[in-house]
mmCIF file of C-alpha atoms in Angstrom:
data_model
loop_
_atom_site.group_PDB
_atom_site.id
_atom_site.type_symbol
_atom_site.label_atom_id
_atom_site.label_comp_id
_atom_site.label_asym_id
_atom_site.label_seq_id
_atom_site.Cartn_x
_atom_site.Cartn_y
_atom_site.Cartn_z
ATOM 1 C CA MET K 25 25.837 -34.100 -8.459
ATOM 2 C CA SER K 26 23.217 -32.250 -6.377
ATOM 3 C CA LYS K 27 19.903 -34.013 -5.935
ATOM 4 C CA PRO K 28 16.819 -32.341 -7.472
ATOM 5 C CA VAL K 29 14.482 -30.658 -5.002
ATOM 6 C CA LEU K 30 10.748 -31.332 -5.266
ATOM 7 C CA GLU K 31 8.990 -28.582 -7.201
ATOM 8 C CA PRO K 32 6.091 -26.955 -5.328
ATOM 9 C CA SER K 33 3.882 -27.566 -8.394
ATOM 10 C CA ALA K 34 4.383 -31.362 -8.287
ATOM 11 C CA LYS K 35 1.205 -33.154 -7.171
ATOM 12 C CA TYR K 36 3.090 -36.235 -5.969
ATOM 13 C CA SER K 37 6.539 -36.785 -4.482
ATOM 14 C CA ARG K 38 6.888 -40.523 -5.249
ATOM 15 C CA VAL K 39 5.184 -42.377 -8.106
ATOM 16 C CA MET K 40 5.191 -45.654 -9.990
ATOM 17 C CA LEU K 41 5.326 -45.507 -13.800
ATOM 18 C CA LYS K 42 3.970 -48.664 -15.438
ATOM 19 C CA ILE K 43 4.431 -49.111 -19.165
ATOM 20 C CA SER K 44 3.985 -52.102 -21.431
ATOM 21 C CA GLY K 45 6.833 -53.778 -23.256
ATOM 22 C CA GLU K 46 5.016 -52.928 -26.496
ATOM 23 C CA ALA K 47 5.556 -49.231 -25.711
ATOM 24 C CA LEU K 48 9.289 -49.753 -26.327
ATOM 25 C CA MET K 49 8.961 -51.229 -29.804
ATOM 26 C CA GLY K 50 7.712 -48.090 -31.555
ATOM 27 C CA ASP K 51 6.287 -48.880 -34.977
ATOM 28 C CA GLN K 52 8.137 -52.178 -35.128
ATOM 29 C CA GLY K 53 6.243 -55.391 -34.597
ATOM 30 C CA PHE K 54 8.785 -56.807 -32.171
ATOM 31 C CA GLY K 55 11.759 -55.994 -29.953
ATOM 32 C CA LEU K 56 13.234 -52.653 -28.906
ATOM 33 C CA HIS K 57 13.175 -49.424 -30.904
ATOM 34 C CA PRO K 58 16.094 -47.382 -29.490
ATOM 35 C CA PRO K 59 14.681 -43.931 -30.443
ATOM 36 C CA THR K 60 11.429 -44.797 -28.649
ATOM 37 C CA VAL K 61 13.299 -46.018 -25.567
ATOM 38 C CA GLN K 62 15.288 -42.773 -25.643
ATOM 39 C CA ARG K 63 12.120 -40.656 -25.909
ATOM 40 C CA ILE K 64 10.504 -42.364 -22.919
ATOM 41 C CA ALA K 65 13.743 -41.996 -20.948
ATOM 42 C CA SER K 66 13.669 -38.250 -21.687
ATOM 43 C CA GLU K 67 10.107 -38.080 -20.331
ATOM 44 C CA VAL K 68 11.218 -39.856 -17.149
ATOM 45 C CA LYS K 69 14.209 -37.531 -16.781
ATOM 46 C CA SER K 70 11.993 -34.445 -17.072
ATOM 47 C CA VAL K 71 9.899 -35.695 -14.132
ATOM 48 C CA GLN K 72 12.942 -36.741 -12.125
ATOM 49 C CA GLU K 73 14.263 -33.178 -12.536
ATOM 50 C CA MET K 74 11.110 -31.975 -10.736
ATOM 51 C CA GLY K 75 12.416 -33.797 -7.659
ATOM 52 C CA VAL K 76 9.828 -36.567 -7.953
ATOM 53 C CA GLU K 77 11.018 -40.017 -6.866
ATOM 54 C CA ILE K 78 10.255 -42.534 -9.638
ATOM 55 C CA CYS K 79 9.788 -46.299 -9.695
ATOM 56 C CA MET K 80 9.211 -48.110 -12.973
ATOM 57 C CA VAL K 81 7.835 -51.460 -14.076
ATOM 58 C CA ILE K 82 8.073 -52.386 -17.761
ATOM 59 C CA GLY K 83 6.268 -55.341 -19.298
ATOM 60 C CA GLY K 84 7.940 -57.856 -21.587
ATOM 61 C CA GLY K 85 5.354 -58.293 -24.335
ATOM 62 C CA ASN K 86 7.610 -56.821 -27.020
ATOM 63 C CA ILE K 87 9.953 -59.802 -26.550
ATOM 64 C CA PHE K 88 7.907 -62.635 -25.038
ATOM 65 C CA ARG K 89 4.492 -62.822 -23.395
ATOM 66 C CA GLY K 90 4.009 -65.788 -21.063
ATOM 67 C CA LEU K 91 0.264 -66.048 -21.615
ATOM 68 C CA ALA K 92 0.725 -66.143 -25.394
ATOM 69 C CA GLY K 93 3.392 -68.827 -25.083
ATOM 70 C CA SER K 94 1.087 -70.860 -22.875
ATOM 71 C CA ALA K 95 -1.719 -70.534 -25.419
ATOM 72 C CA GLN K 96 0.572 -72.087 -28.028
ATOM 73 C CA GLY K 97 1.135 -75.207 -25.947
ATOM 74 C CA MET K 98 4.073 -74.195 -23.761
ATOM 75 C CA GLU K 99 3.819 -75.092 -20.086
ATOM 76 C CA ARG K 100 2.463 -71.962 -18.342
ATOM 77 C CA THR K 101 5.027 -71.703 -15.546
ATOM 78 C CA THR K 102 7.951 -71.945 -17.977
ATOM 79 C CA ALA K 103 6.319 -69.426 -20.308
ATOM 80 C CA ASP K 104 5.802 -66.965 -17.451
ATOM 81 C CA TYR K 105 9.435 -67.234 -16.331
ATOM 82 C CA MET K 106 10.518 -66.521 -19.911
ATOM 83 C CA GLY K 107 8.273 -63.443 -19.849
ATOM 84 C CA MET K 108 9.940 -62.321 -16.602
ATOM 85 C CA LEU K 109 13.367 -62.560 -18.243
ATOM 86 C CA ALA K 110 12.056 -60.389 -21.091
ATOM 87 C CA THR K 111 11.196 -57.669 -18.573
ATOM 88 C CA VAL K 112 14.792 -57.716 -17.315
ATOM 89 C CA MET K 113 16.041 -57.076 -20.858
ATOM 90 C CA ASN K 114 13.663 -54.108 -21.191
ATOM 91 C CA ALA K 115 14.685 -52.767 -17.784
ATOM 92 C CA LEU K 116 18.368 -52.886 -18.737
ATOM 93 C CA ALA K 117 17.619 -51.073 -21.999
ATOM 94 C CA MET K 118 15.770 -48.324 -20.119
ATOM 95 C CA GLN K 119 18.562 -48.102 -17.537
ATOM 96 C CA SER K 120 21.098 -47.621 -20.317
ATOM 97 C CA ALA K 121 18.996 -44.872 -21.911
ATOM 98 C CA LEU K 122 18.449 -43.068 -18.600
ATOM 99 C CA GLU K 123 22.091 -43.233 -17.566
ATOM 100 C CA GLY K 124 23.032 -41.927 -21.010
ATOM 101 C CA LEU K 125 20.999 -38.845 -20.030
ATOM 102 C CA GLY K 126 22.801 -38.573 -16.698
ATOM 103 C CA VAL K 127 20.029 -40.081 -14.547
ATOM 104 C CA PHE K 128 21.251 -42.470 -11.854
ATOM 105 C CA THR K 129 19.255 -45.686 -12.175
ATOM 106 C CA ARG K 130 19.046 -49.076 -10.484
ATOM 107 C CA VAL K 131 17.491 -52.233 -11.911
ATOM 108 C CA ILE K 132 16.141 -54.491 -9.172
ATOM 109 C CA SER K 133 15.052 -57.990 -10.114
ATOM 110 C CA ALA K 134 12.675 -60.313 -8.294
ATOM 111 C CA ILE K 135 14.746 -63.169 -9.760
ATOM 112 C CA PRO K 136 18.361 -62.900 -8.533
ATOM 113 C CA MET K 137 20.910 -62.341 -11.309
ATOM 114 C CA ASP K 138 23.676 -60.471 -9.554
ATOM 115 C CA GLN K 139 25.879 -59.952 -12.605
ATOM 116 C CA VAL K 140 23.398 -57.571 -14.248
ATOM 117 C CA CYS K 141 21.111 -56.158 -11.530
ATOM 118 C CA GLU K 142 20.383 -56.061 -7.821
ATOM 119 C CA PRO K 143 18.137 -58.550 -5.999
ATOM 120 C CA TYR K 144 14.937 -57.148 -4.535
ATOM 121 C CA ILE K 145 15.428 -55.930 -0.966
ATOM 122 C CA ARG K 146 12.725 -53.470 0.042
ATOM 123 C CA ARG K 147 14.791 -51.273 2.341
ATOM 124 C CA ARG K 148 17.563 -50.979 -0.229
ATOM 125 C CA ALA K 149 15.072 -50.032 -2.936
ATOM 126 C CA VAL K 150 13.556 -47.351 -0.688
ATOM 127 C CA ARG K 151 17.029 -45.969 -0.009
ATOM 128 C CA HIS K 152 17.725 -45.697 -3.753
ATOM 129 C CA LEU K 153 14.536 -43.668 -4.138
ATOM 130 C CA GLU K 154 15.484 -41.403 -1.266
ATOM 131 C CA LYS K 155 18.760 -40.739 -3.087
ATOM 132 C CA LYS K 156 16.701 -39.672 -6.144
ATOM 133 C CA ARG K 157 17.686 -42.677 -8.247
ATOM 134 C CA VAL K 158 15.149 -44.068 -10.685
ATOM 135 C CA VAL K 159 14.378 -47.626 -9.605
ATOM 136 C CA ILE K 160 13.240 -50.102 -12.280
ATOM 137 C CA PHE K 161 11.663 -53.264 -10.893
ATOM 138 C CA ALA K 162 12.159 -56.234 -13.205
ATOM 139 C CA ALA K 163 11.038 -59.890 -13.367
ATOM 140 C CA GLY K 164 7.530 -59.136 -12.125
ATOM 141 C CA THR K 165 6.821 -60.509 -8.671
ATOM 142 C CA GLY K 166 9.171 -63.427 -9.291
ATOM 143 C CA ASN K 167 6.185 -65.768 -9.452
ATOM 144 C CA PRO K 168 4.313 -67.245 -12.410
ATOM 145 C CA TYR K 169 0.613 -66.470 -12.941
ATOM 146 C CA PHE K 170 1.085 -62.822 -11.925
ATOM 147 C CA THR K 171 1.277 -60.023 -14.491
ATOM 148 C CA THR K 172 3.526 -56.979 -14.502
ATOM 149 C CA ASP K 173 0.391 -54.905 -13.706
ATOM 150 C CA THR K 174 0.134 -56.773 -10.420
ATOM 151 C CA ALA K 175 3.900 -56.432 -9.876
ATOM 152 C CA ALA K 176 3.676 -52.661 -10.409
ATOM 153 C CA THR K 177 0.830 -52.337 -7.907
ATOM 154 C CA LEU K 178 2.607 -54.527 -5.372
ATOM 155 C CA ARG K 179 5.890 -52.610 -5.612
ATOM 156 C CA ALA K 180 4.073 -49.264 -5.577
ATOM 157 C CA ASN K 181 2.480 -50.214 -2.269
ATOM 158 C CA GLU K 182 5.747 -51.540 -0.843
ATOM 159 C CA MET K 183 7.557 -48.337 -1.844
ATOM 160 C CA ALA K 184 4.757 -46.135 -0.437
ATOM 161 C CA CYS K 185 4.124 -44.527 -3.826
ATOM 162 C CA GLN K 186 1.310 -41.988 -3.907
ATOM 163 C CA ALA K 187 -0.005 -43.031 -7.327
ATOM 164 C CA ILE K 188 0.527 -45.411 -10.229
ATOM 165 C CA PHE K 189 0.921 -43.757 -13.625
ATOM 166 C CA LYS K 190 -0.144 -46.153 -16.378
ATOM 167 C CA GLY K 191 1.285 -44.987 -19.719
ATOM 168 C CA THR K 192 -0.789 -46.160 -22.685
ATOM 169 C CA LYS K 193 -1.489 -45.367 -26.346
ATOM 170 C CA VAL K 194 -4.599 -43.337 -25.474
ATOM 171 C CA ASP K 195 -5.245 -40.388 -23.158
ATOM 172 C CA GLY K 196 -7.293 -42.181 -20.524
ATOM 173 C CA VAL K 197 -9.875 -44.872 -19.894
ATOM 174 C CA TYR K 198 -12.676 -45.308 -22.433
ATOM 175 C CA ASP K 199 -15.828 -47.406 -22.364
ATOM 176 C CA LYS K 200 -14.646 -48.995 -25.641
ATOM 177 C CA ASP K 201 -11.656 -48.807 -27.947
ATOM 178 C CA PRO K 202 -11.467 -45.186 -29.209
ATOM 179 C CA LYS K 203 -9.383 -46.281 -32.192
ATOM 180 C CA LYS K 204 -12.230 -48.495 -33.398
ATOM 181 C CA PHE K 205 -15.298 -46.571 -32.206
ATOM 182 C CA THR K 206 -15.763 -42.846 -32.819
ATOM 183 C CA ASP K 207 -18.460 -42.660 -30.123
ATOM 184 C CA ALA K 208 -16.180 -44.037 -27.392
ATOM 185 C CA LYS K 209 -16.638 -42.172 -24.116
ATOM 186 C CA ARG K 210 -13.637 -41.142 -22.021
ATOM 187 C CA TYR K 211 -13.878 -41.089 -18.244
ATOM 188 C CA ASP K 212 -12.331 -38.243 -16.244
ATOM 189 C CA THR K 213 -12.618 -40.377 -13.117
ATOM 190 C CA VAL K 214 -13.794 -43.947 -12.646
ATOM 191 C CA SER K 215 -14.013 -46.197 -9.593
ATOM 192 C CA TYR K 216 -12.052 -49.374 -9.051
ATOM 193 C CA ASP K 217 -15.279 -51.372 -8.847
ATOM 194 C CA GLU K 218 -16.559 -49.924 -12.131
ATOM 195 C CA CYS K 219 -13.289 -50.883 -13.844
ATOM 196 C CA LEU K 220 -13.758 -54.441 -12.625
ATOM 197 C CA ALA K 221 -17.476 -54.670 -13.353
ATOM 198 C CA LYS K 222 -17.234 -53.214 -16.864
ATOM 199 C CA HIS K 223 -13.919 -54.898 -17.761
ATOM 200 C CA LEU K 224 -12.469 -51.537 -18.815
ATOM 201 C CA GLY K 225 -9.002 -52.988 -19.300
ATOM 202 C CA VAL K 226 -7.078 -50.478 -17.197
ATOM 203 C CA MET K 227 -5.082 -53.243 -15.512
ATOM 204 C CA ASP K 228 -5.827 -56.860 -14.717
ATOM 205 C CA ALA K 229 -8.315 -57.635 -11.962
ATOM 206 C CA SER K 230 -5.680 -58.562 -9.347
ATOM 207 C CA ALA K 231 -3.886 -55.236 -9.816
ATOM 208 C CA ILE K 232 -7.111 -53.205 -9.624
ATOM 209 C CA ALA K 233 -8.215 -55.044 -6.476
ATOM 210 C CA LEU K 234 -4.814 -54.541 -4.831
ATOM 211 C CA ALA K 235 -4.876 -50.815 -5.657
ATOM 212 C CA ARG K 236 -8.454 -50.541 -4.344
ATOM 213 C CA ASP K 237 -7.657 -52.315 -1.081
ATOM 214 C CA ASN K 238 -4.797 -49.890 -0.429
ATOM 215 C CA SER K 239 -6.530 -46.725 -1.773
ATOM 216 C CA LEU K 240 -3.794 -46.263 -4.373
ATOM 217 C CA PRO K 241 -4.971 -44.078 -7.286
ATOM 218 C CA ILE K 242 -4.169 -45.083 -10.876
ATOM 219 C CA ILE K 243 -3.577 -42.299 -13.405
ATOM 220 C CA VAL K 244 -4.052 -43.457 -17.008
ATOM 221 C CA PHE K 245 -2.480 -41.173 -19.626
ATOM 222 C CA SER K 246 -0.956 -41.189 -23.095
ATOM 223 C CA LEU K 247 2.728 -41.971 -23.184
ATOM 224 C CA ASP K 248 2.820 -40.707 -26.782
ATOM 225 C CA GLU K 249 2.010 -37.129 -25.731
ATOM 226 C CA PRO K 250 5.315 -35.194 -25.448
ATOM 227 C CA GLY K 251 5.658 -33.759 -21.952
ATOM 228 C CA GLY K 252 2.463 -35.516 -20.853
ATOM 229 C CA PHE K 253 3.971 -37.295 -17.842
ATOM 230 C CA ARG K 254 5.475 -34.077 -16.497
ATOM 231 C CA GLY K 255 2.333 -32.068 -17.247
ATOM 232 C CA ILE K 256 0.030 -34.422 -15.365
ATOM 233 C CA LEU K 257 2.279 -34.269 -12.311
ATOM 234 C CA ARG K 258 1.604 -30.519 -12.416
ATOM 235 C CA GLY K 259 -2.135 -31.083 -12.683
ATOM 236 C CA GLU K 260 -2.306 -30.352 -16.406
ATOM 237 C CA GLY K 261 -3.262 -32.386 -19.481
ATOM 238 C CA THR K 262 -5.819 -35.102 -20.217
ATOM 239 C CA TYR K 263 -5.983 -38.304 -18.213
ATOM 240 C CA THR K 264 -8.306 -40.600 -16.273
ATOM 241 C CA ARG K 265 -8.025 -41.050 -12.538
ATOM 242 C CA VAL K 266 -9.068 -44.429 -11.144
ATOM 243 C CA GLN K 267 -9.966 -44.154 -7.486
ATOM 244 C CA GLY K 268 -12.409 -45.314 -4.831
#
């Protein structure tokens, strides 16, 4: 199969897509919703066909969230490792959906489990991207007390991504929840420091600080908008850009 060539209209040649585990559960309250996984995989394929090299990090909150488990009395380190395993399950589901669409995909885990995915080796991961494979990073950073937001920012820097695309339920960053407040204001652009100072909830503080220190822009957009991911890579659509 010939590798896709980067479209001249594409604003970036290598990006990180970060989505929450909740994005995979559709209207269900828990677990995986296969049609939703399939729809997101189709969005990823449409961008991959532009010749853009794609990394992904998927949270595990649709299956188990370490912080929630800790709040209910579970020891935090154990709860976080359980959350990491949940991200591996989501990564395998997304890999299956992408490969069903003919997209070559690799799942790379920070926690070695050779029977189901590859261990994280930076040079190998870079090589997969160069071969136009979608690379899904699972199990966070492999360490407790770090979120998948931080893992996405870390891997994006290691892979020399040009931007992080944060897929959410809304079309950007607002000063308050637009689903609860009709007067919520959307930002076209916002600084890293403003995100931290105003607790805008784009990503956790560690991820924002890591992106800021490496001048890595964060593009916040709606994952529910059909064709939105592809459109934004062409400079179209509605989104918020977090930058210095």
